[in-house]
C-alpha positions as MATLAB code, in Angstrom:
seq = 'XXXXXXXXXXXXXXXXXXXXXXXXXXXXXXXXXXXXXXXXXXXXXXXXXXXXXXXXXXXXXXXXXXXXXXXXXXXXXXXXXXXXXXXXXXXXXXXXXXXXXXXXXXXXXXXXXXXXXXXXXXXXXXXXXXXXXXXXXXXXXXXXXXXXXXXXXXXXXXXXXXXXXXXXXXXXXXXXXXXXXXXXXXXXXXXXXXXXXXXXXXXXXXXXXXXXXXXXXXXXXXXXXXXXXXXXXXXXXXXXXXXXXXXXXXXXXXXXXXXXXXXXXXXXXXXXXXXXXXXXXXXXXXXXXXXXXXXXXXXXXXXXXXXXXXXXXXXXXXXXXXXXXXXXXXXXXXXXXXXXXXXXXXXXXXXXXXXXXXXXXXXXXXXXXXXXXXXXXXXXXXXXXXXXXXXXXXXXXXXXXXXXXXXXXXXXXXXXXXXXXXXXXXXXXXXXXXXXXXXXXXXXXXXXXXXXXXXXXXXXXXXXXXXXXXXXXXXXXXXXXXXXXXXXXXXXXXXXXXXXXXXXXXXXXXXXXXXXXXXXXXXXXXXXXXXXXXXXXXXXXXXXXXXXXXXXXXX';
ca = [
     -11.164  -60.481  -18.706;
     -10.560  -57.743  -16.503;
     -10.222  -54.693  -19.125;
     -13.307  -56.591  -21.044;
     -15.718  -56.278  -17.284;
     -14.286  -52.769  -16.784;
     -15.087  -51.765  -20.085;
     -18.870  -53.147  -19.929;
     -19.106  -51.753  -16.148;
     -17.980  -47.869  -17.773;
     -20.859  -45.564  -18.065;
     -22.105  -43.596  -21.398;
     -19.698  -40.490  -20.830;
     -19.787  -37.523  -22.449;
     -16.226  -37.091  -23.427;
     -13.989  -38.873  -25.564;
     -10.338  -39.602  -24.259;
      -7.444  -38.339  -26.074;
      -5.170  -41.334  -27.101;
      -2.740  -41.196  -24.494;
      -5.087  -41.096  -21.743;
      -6.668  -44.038  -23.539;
      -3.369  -45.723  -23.279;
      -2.919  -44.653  -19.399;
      -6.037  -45.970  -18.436;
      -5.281  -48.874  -20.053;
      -1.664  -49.034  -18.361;
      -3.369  -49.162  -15.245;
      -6.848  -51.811  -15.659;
      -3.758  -53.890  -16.975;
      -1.780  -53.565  -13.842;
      -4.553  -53.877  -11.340;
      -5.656  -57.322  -12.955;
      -1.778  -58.193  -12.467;
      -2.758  -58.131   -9.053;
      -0.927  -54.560   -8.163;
      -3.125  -52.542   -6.062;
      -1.017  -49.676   -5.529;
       0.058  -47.573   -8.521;
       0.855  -44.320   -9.847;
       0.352  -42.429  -12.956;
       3.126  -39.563  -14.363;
       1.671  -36.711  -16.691;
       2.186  -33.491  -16.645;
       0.170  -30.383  -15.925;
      -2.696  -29.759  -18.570;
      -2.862  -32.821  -19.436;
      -5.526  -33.570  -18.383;
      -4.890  -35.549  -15.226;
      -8.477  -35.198  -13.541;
     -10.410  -36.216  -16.431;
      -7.798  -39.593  -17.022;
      -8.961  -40.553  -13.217;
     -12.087  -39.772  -13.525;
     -12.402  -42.076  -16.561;
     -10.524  -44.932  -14.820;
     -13.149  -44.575  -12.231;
     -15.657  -44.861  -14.272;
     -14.425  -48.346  -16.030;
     -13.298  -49.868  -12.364;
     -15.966  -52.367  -11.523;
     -16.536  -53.587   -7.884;
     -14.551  -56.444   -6.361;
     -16.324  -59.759   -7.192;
     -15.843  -60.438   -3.285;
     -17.563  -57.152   -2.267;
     -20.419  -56.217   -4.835;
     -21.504  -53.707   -3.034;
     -18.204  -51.593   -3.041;
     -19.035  -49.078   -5.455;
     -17.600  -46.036   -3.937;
     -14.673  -44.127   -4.447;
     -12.929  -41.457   -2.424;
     -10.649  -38.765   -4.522;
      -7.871  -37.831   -1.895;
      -6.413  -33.490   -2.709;
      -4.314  -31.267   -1.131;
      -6.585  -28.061   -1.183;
     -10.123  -26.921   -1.487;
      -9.613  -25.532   -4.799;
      -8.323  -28.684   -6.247;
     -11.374  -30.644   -4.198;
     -13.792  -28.379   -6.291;
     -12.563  -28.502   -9.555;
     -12.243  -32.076   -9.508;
     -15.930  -32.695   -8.395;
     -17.251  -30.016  -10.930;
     -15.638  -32.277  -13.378;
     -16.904  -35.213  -12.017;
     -19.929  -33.842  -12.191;
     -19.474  -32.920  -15.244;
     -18.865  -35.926  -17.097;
     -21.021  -38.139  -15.271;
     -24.226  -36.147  -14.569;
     -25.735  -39.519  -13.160;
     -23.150  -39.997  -10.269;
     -23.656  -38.663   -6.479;
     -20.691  -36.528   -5.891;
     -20.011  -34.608   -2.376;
     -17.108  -32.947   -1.004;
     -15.361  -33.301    2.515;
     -13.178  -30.425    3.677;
     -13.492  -27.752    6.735;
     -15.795  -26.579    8.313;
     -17.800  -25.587    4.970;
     -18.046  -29.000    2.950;
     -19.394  -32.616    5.076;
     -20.143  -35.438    2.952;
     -22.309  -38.186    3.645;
     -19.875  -41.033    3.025;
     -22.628  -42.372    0.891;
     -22.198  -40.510   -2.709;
     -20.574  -42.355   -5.993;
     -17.765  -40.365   -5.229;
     -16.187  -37.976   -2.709;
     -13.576  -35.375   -2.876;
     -11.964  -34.856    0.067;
      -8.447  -32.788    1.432;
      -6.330  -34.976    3.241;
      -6.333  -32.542    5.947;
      -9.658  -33.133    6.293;
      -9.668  -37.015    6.757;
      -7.070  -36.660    9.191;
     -10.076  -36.314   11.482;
     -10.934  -39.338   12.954;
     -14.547  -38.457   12.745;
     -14.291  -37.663    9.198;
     -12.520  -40.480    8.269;
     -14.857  -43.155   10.023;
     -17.684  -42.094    7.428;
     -15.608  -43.578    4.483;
     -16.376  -47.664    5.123;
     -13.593  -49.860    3.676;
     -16.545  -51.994    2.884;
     -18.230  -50.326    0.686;
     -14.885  -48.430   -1.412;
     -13.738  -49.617   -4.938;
     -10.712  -47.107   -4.894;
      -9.103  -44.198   -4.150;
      -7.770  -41.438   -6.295;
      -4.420  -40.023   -4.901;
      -4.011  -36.526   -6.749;
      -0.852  -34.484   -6.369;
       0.486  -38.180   -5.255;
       4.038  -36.605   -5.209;
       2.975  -35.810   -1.533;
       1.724  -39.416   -0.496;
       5.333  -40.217    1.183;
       4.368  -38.057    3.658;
       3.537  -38.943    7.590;
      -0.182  -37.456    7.132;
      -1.001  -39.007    4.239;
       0.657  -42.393    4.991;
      -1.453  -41.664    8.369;
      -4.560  -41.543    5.936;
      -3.755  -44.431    3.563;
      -2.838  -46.936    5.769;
      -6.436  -47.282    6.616;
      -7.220  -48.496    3.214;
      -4.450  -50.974    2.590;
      -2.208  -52.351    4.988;
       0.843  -52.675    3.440;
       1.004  -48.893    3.554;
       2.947  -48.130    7.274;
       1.162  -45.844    9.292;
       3.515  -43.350   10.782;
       2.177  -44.266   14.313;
       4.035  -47.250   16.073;
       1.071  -47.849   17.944;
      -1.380  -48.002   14.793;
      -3.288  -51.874   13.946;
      -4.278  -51.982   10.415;
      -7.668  -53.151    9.495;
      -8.927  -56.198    8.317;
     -10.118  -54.900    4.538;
     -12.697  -57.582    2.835;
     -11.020  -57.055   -0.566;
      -8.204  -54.806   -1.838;
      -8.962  -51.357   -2.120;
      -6.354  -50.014   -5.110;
      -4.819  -46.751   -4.553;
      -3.739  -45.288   -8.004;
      -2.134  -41.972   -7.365;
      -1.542  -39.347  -10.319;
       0.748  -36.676  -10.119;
       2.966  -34.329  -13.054;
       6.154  -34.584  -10.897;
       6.694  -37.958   -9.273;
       9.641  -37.673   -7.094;
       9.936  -35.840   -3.757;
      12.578  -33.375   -3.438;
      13.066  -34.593    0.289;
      14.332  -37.885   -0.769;
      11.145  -39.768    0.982;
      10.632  -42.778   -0.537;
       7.220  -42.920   -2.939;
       7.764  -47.066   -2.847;
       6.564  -46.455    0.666;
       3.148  -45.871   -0.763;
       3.443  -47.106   -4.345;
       4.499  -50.475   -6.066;
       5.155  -49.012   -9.599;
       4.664  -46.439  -12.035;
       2.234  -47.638  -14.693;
       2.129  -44.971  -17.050;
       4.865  -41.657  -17.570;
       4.519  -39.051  -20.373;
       6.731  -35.811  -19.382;
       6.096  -32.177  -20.944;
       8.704  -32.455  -23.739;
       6.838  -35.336  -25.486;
       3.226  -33.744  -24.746;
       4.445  -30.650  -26.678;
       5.969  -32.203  -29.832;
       2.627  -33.959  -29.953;
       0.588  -30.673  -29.392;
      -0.759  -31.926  -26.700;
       0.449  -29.016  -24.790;
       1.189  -25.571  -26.343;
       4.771  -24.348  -27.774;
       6.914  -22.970  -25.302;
       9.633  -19.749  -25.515;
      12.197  -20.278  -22.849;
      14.288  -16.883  -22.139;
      17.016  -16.894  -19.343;
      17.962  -14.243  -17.279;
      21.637  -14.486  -16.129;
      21.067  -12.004  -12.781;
      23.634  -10.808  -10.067;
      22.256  -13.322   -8.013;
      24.174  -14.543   -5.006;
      22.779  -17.469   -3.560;
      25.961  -19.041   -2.152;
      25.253  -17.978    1.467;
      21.153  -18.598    1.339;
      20.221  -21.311    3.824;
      18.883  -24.450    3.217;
      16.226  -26.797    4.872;
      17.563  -29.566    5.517;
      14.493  -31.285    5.668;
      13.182  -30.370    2.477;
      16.306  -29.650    0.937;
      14.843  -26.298   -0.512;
      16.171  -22.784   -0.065;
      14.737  -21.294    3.246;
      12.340  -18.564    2.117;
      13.518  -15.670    3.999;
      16.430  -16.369    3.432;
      16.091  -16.727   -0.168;
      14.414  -13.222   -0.134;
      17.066  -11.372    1.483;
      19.191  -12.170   -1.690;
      16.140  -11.963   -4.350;
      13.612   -9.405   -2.997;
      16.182   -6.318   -3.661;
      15.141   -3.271   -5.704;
      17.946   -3.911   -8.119;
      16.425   -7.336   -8.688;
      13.352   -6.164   -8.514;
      13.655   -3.437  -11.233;
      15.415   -6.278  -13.532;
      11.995   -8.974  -13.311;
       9.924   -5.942  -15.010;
      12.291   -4.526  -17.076;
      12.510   -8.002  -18.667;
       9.178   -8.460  -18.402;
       8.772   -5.810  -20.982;
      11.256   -5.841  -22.999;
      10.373   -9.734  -23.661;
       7.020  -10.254  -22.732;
       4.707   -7.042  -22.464;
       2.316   -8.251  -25.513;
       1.667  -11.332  -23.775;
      -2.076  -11.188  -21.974;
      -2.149  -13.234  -18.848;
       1.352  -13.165  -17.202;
       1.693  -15.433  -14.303;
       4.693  -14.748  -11.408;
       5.903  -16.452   -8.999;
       7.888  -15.049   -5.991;
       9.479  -16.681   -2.819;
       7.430  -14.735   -0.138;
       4.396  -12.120    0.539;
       6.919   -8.979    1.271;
       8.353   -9.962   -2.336;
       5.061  -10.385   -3.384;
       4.066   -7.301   -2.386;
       7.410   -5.243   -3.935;
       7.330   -6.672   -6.853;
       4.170   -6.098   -7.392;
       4.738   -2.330   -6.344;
       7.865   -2.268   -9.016;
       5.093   -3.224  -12.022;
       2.781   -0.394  -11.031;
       5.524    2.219  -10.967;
       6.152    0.708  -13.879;
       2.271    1.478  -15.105;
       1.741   -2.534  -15.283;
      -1.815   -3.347  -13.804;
      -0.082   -6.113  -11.559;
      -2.585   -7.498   -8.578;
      -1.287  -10.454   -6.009;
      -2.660  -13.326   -4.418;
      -1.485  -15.350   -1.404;
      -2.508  -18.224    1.062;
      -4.314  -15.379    3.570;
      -5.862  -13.477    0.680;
      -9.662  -14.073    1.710;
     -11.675  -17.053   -0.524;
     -14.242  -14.789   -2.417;
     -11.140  -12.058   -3.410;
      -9.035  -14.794   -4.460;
     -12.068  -16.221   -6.852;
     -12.782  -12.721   -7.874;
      -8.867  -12.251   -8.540;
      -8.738  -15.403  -10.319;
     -11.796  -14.628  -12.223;
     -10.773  -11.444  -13.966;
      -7.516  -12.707  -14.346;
      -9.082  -15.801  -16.362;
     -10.724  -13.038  -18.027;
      -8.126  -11.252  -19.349;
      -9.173   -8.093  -17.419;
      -5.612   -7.182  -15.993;
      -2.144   -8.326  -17.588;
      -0.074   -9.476  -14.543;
      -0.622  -11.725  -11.296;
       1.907  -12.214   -8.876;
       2.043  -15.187   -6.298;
       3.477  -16.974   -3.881;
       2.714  -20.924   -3.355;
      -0.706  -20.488   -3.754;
      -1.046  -20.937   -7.508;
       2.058  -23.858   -7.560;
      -0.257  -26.705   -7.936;
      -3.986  -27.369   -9.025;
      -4.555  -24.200  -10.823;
      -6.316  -24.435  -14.225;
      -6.390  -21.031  -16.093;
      -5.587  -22.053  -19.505;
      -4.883  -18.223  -21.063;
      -1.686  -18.201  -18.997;
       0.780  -16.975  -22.004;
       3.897  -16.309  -19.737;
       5.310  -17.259  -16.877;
       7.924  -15.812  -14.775;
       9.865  -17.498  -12.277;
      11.512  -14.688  -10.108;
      12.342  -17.628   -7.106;
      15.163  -20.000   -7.706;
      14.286  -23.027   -6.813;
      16.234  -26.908   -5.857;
      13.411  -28.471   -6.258;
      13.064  -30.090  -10.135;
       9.407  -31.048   -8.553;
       8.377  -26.947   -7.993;
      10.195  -26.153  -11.426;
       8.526  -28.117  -13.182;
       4.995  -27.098  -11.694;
       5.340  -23.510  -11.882;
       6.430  -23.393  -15.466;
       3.762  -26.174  -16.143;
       1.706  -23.178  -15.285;
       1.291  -21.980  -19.038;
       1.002  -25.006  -21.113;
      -1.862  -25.799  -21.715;
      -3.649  -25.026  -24.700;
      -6.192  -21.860  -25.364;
      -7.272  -21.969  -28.955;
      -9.898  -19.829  -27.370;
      -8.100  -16.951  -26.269;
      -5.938  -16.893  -29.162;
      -2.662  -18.067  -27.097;
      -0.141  -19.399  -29.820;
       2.454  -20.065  -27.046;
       3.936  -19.593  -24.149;
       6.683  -17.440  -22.649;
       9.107  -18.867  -20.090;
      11.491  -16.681  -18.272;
      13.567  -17.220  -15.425;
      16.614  -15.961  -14.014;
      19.677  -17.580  -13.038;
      22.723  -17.054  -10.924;
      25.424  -15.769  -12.685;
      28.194  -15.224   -9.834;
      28.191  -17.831   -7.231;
      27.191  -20.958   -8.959;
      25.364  -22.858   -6.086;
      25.217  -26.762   -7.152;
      21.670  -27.743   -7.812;
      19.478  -24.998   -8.203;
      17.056  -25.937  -10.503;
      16.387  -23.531  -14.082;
      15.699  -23.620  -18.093;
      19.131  -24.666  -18.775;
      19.422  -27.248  -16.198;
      16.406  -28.634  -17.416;
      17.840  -29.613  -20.732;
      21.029  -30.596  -19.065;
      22.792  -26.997  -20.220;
      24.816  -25.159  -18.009;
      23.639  -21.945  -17.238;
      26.934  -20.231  -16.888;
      27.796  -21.401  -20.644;
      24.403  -20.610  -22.423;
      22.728  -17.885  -23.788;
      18.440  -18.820  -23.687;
      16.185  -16.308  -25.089;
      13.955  -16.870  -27.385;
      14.773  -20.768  -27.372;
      11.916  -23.376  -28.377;
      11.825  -26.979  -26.497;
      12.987  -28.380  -29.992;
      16.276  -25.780  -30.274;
      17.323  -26.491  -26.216;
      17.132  -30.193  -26.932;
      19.936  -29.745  -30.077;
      21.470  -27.457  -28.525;
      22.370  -29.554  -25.491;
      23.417  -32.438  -27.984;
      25.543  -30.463  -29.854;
      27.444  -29.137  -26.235;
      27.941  -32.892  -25.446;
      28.888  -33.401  -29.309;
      31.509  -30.712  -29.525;
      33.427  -32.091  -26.478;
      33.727  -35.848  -27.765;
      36.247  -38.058  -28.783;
      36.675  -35.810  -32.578;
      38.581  -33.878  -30.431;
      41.354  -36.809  -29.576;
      44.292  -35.991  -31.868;
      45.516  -39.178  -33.749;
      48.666  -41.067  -31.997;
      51.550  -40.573  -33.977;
      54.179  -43.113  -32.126;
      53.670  -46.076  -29.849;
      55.875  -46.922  -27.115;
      55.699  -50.385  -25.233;
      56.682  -50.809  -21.127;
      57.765  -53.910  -20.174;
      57.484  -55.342  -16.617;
      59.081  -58.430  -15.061;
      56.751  -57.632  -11.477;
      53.267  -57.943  -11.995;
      52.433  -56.963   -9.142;
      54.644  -53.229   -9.762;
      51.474  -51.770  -11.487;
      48.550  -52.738   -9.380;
      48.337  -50.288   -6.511;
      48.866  -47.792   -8.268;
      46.209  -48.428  -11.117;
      43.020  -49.680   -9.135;
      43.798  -53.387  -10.990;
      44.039  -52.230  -14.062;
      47.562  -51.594  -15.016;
      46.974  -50.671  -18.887;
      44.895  -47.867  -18.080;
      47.513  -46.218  -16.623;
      49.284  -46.350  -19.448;
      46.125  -44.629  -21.045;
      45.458  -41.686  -18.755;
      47.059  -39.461  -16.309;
      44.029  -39.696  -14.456;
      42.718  -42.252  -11.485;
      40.352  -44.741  -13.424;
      39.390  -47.500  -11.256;
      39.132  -50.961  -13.072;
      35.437  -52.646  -12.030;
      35.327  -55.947  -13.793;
      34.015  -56.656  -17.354;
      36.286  -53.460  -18.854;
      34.306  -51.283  -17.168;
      36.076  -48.297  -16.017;
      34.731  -45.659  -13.530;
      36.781  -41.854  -13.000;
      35.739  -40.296   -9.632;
      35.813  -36.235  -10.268;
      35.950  -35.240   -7.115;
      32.937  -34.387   -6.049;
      31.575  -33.305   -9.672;
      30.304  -36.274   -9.929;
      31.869  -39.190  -11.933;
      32.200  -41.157  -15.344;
      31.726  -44.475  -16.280;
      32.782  -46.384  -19.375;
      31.452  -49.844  -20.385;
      31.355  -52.132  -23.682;
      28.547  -53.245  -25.381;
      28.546  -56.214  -28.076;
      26.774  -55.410  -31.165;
      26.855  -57.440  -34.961;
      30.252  -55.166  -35.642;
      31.650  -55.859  -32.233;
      32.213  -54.185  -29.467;
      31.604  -50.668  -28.873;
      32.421  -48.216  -25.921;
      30.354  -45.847  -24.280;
      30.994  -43.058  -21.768;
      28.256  -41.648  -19.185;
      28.747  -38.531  -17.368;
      26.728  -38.521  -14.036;
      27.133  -34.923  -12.914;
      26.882  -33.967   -9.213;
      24.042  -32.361   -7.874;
      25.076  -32.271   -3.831;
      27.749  -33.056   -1.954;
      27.889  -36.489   -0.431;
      27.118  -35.066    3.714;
      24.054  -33.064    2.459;
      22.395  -36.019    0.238;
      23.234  -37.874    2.499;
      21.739  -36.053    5.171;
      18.309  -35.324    3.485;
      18.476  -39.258    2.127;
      18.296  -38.200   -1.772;
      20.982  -39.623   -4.588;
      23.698  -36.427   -4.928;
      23.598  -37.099   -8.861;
      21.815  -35.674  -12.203;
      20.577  -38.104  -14.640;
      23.823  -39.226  -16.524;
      24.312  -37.792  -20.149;
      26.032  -39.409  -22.704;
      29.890  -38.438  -23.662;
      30.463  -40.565  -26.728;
      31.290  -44.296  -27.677;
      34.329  -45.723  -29.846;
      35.236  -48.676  -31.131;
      38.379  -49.018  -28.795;
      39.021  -48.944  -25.504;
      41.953  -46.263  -25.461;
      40.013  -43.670  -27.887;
      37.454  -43.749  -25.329;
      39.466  -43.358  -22.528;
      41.605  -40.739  -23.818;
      38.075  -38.748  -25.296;
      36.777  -38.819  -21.990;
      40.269  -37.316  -20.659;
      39.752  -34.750  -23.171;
      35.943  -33.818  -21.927;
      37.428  -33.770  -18.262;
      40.049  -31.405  -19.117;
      38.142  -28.589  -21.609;
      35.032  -29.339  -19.554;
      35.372  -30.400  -15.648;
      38.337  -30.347  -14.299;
      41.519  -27.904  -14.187;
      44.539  -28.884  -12.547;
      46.096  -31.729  -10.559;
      43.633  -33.074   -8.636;
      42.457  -35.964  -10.630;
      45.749  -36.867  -11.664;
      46.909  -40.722  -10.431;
      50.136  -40.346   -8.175;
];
């Protein structure tokens, strides 16, 4: 009944939704008439988040309780973003009011359709008081990956009160009816480790870049990987974002020698490409980098948080354009930025966050049938000496190991077999067959069980330390690499074994410390029909793949 008034409350648009963000605007009308009120929606840049909200907003009718609740307030991190959004609001619904709050240039009534405002902006007490719970049908959360945080917690908690306000001292509101707060972002996880179920009851809707590009949604992508004399072993980290600390990052990065490799790859992979986006850790790499292209005789211009409004639009502009080859960045051009001609990226900042990887590669995929863009180029560069644990890159992203792969030229579709055949060639094929079986006989029971974790026959399997946790499941600590598991499933042929290896992405103190999980996603090893195949397979993938020497070894 819900979907049926939304649909009958939507006004005559002048768009037509692709079929996935049919389906996610679905997703979400059906969770708010489950009675959630708090959601968020994953999709990933050029999808075409903005238009998806807008659309949602559109089809959201007001609260039976509260008739006259027919606002909505669009929450954004930056100006930019707060005027793109209501030029496409405008847009698509030429009949709506739309205003924008931010600064000292932009005051809204409170009264329009809709409003976009920066969060910074409604942190204002004054600012905030024109936005009446009253009269608000819901609020857009974009870039949501940043609603954990104090300020906009601060902000949010005014609209729903099951959202904690960061102040001890703070009294929610009495609201007449529920407001919902449906955030959208590409990356949905904070690198930080604060929890988004502070702000958020579920995810409704998830489509990542992989699937969005086999569906040509988004455009094809050509990954090449740098490996670079990059030591980042003694760069410091925050340890409240968990991210490298910039200037420290640059002392290792911004170097002449590095430097002189970015362009030289740059055009010995990439000079035919038109709109080349880069992305550095700081403005004195900014600025050297950009230097190293000119000497080159690349047309390479910058842009960074202080670069004054009407330059940056004017930069932006011609770069849209296609009037100069090269623009180099720092931060400014992470999130929000829509220039669809982007045919290359370069990512000359390693990064821990999976968040800011994703965004700044997300940089060139959308599509340009305009501009003639068939693809886009993807090149990073990865440390190939020290081997810090969880730096984010290409091969990481497809669960490859830097150090052991050779990316250039690589589609989405050849990284994804590729990474299937590494975990292939290390399975249980390579077990050779037993050829005796010997039998131990014990008259104590109890001999065997401190030294096999409870499980005496598994010591019998494997030199190593499995620990026995109930239901044949079997778990092999790898000290501090992370850690496998094998468990049984039943199927119509019986039962089958599978082995998971969850790599390690920090060590225990520092996750612990910045309250994020130290582990990967797990990755499948392989599965047998016995118990002792799979046991001695995964022995096999420990030894060729993890682990060299004693340390594992039971005793």
């Amino acid at each position: 009944m819900f979907k049926l008034i939304a649909r009958l409350y939507s006004s005559t648009s002048r768009f037509t939704l692709r079929p996935y963000q049919e389906h996610c605007v679905d997703a979400c009308l059906d969770a708010l008439a489950a009675g959630a009120s708090r959601i968020g929606v994953s999709l990933p840049t050029g999808s075409g988040k903005t238009t998806v909200f807008i659309s949602l907003l559109s089809r959201l009718p007001p609260p039976t309780s509260s008739p006259a609740a027919r606002r909505s307030l669009i929450v954004v991190n930056s100006v930019e973003l707060a005027r793109q959004s209501a030029e496409q609001v405008a847009f698509l619904f030429p009949s709506w009011s739309v205003e924008i709050e931010q600064g000292g240039k932009y005051h809204a009534t409170g009264d329009a359709d809709v409003t976009v405002a920066t969060y910074q902006t409604l942190l204002n007490p004054k600012r905030l008081a024109k936005f009446d719970p009253c009269h608000l049908k819901a609020i857009i959360v974009d870039e949501a990956h940043h609603a954990a945080a104090p300020s906009y917690r601060r902000l949010l908690s005014h609209f729903d009160a099951n959202i904690q306000n960061p102040d001890p001292t703070f009294r929610p509101p009495t609201l007449p009816h529920k407001i919902p707060v449906v955030g959208f972002s590409a990356t949905f996880s904070r690198h930080d480790g604060l929890a988004l179920g502070s702000v958020f009851e579920r995810i409704v809707y998830h489509r990542d870049f992989l699937q969005m590009i086999k569906e040509e949604w988004l455009c094809d992508v050509r990954f090449t990987s740098v490996r670079a004399n990059l030591n980042l072993k003694n760069v410091t980290i925050d340890s409240r974002s968990g991210e490298f600390n910039p200037s420290s990052l640059a002392q290792v990065v911004n170097s002449k020698s590095i430097n002189e490799l970015v362009v030289k790859t740059w055009i010995d992979r990439a000079a035919t490409r038109k709109s080349t986006l880069v992305f550095c850790v700081n403005i004195p790499h900014v600025v050297a980098l950009t230097q190293t292209f000119r000497i080159h005789g690349i047309d390479a211009r910058y842009v960074y948080a202080k670069t004054p409004r009407a330059e940056r639009q004017a930069l932006i502009a011609s770069f849209k354009a296609g009037q100069f080859p090269v623009l180099i960045n720092c931060s400014i051009l992470t999130e929000g930025t829509d220039i669809p001609n982007i045919d290359c990226v370069v990512v000359a900042r390693p990064t821990r966050s999976r968040n800011v990887f994703a965004q700044m590669i997300g940089r060139g995929m959308r599509l340009s049938p305009s501009t003639g863009k068939q693809d886009c180029r993807i090149i990073d560069f990865v440390d190939s000496t020290s081997r810090v644990a969880g730096v984010v890159s290409v091969p990481t992203l497809f669960g490859l190991s830097p150090g052991e792969i050779d990316i250039d030229d690589d589609t989405t579709e050849s990284l994804e077999r590729r990474a299937a055949e590494t975990i292939a060639s290390s399975d249980a094929d390579n077990v050779p067959q037993p050829t005796t079986v010997t039998y131990t006989e014990y008259e104590d029971p109890f001999s065997l069980v401190g030294d096999s974790s409870g499980a005496p026959h598994i010591a019998i399997l494997s030199k190593y330390a499995w620990v026995a946790c109930g239901s044949d499941i079997y778990v092999l600590e790898l000290m501090g690499k992370g850690h496998i598991r094998v468990e049984p499933t039943e199927n119509m042929e019986g039962t089958i074994f599978h082995a998971h290896f969850t790599p390690a992405v920090f060590d225990r103190d520092l996750a612990r410390s910045l309250k994020v999980s130290p582990f990967l996603r797990s990755r499948h090893i392989l599965s047998a029909e016995t118990l002792s195949d799979t046991i001695r397979g995964c022995d096999t993938y420990v030894a060729n793949r993890i682990a060299r020497g004693p340390a594992l070894i039971a005793g």
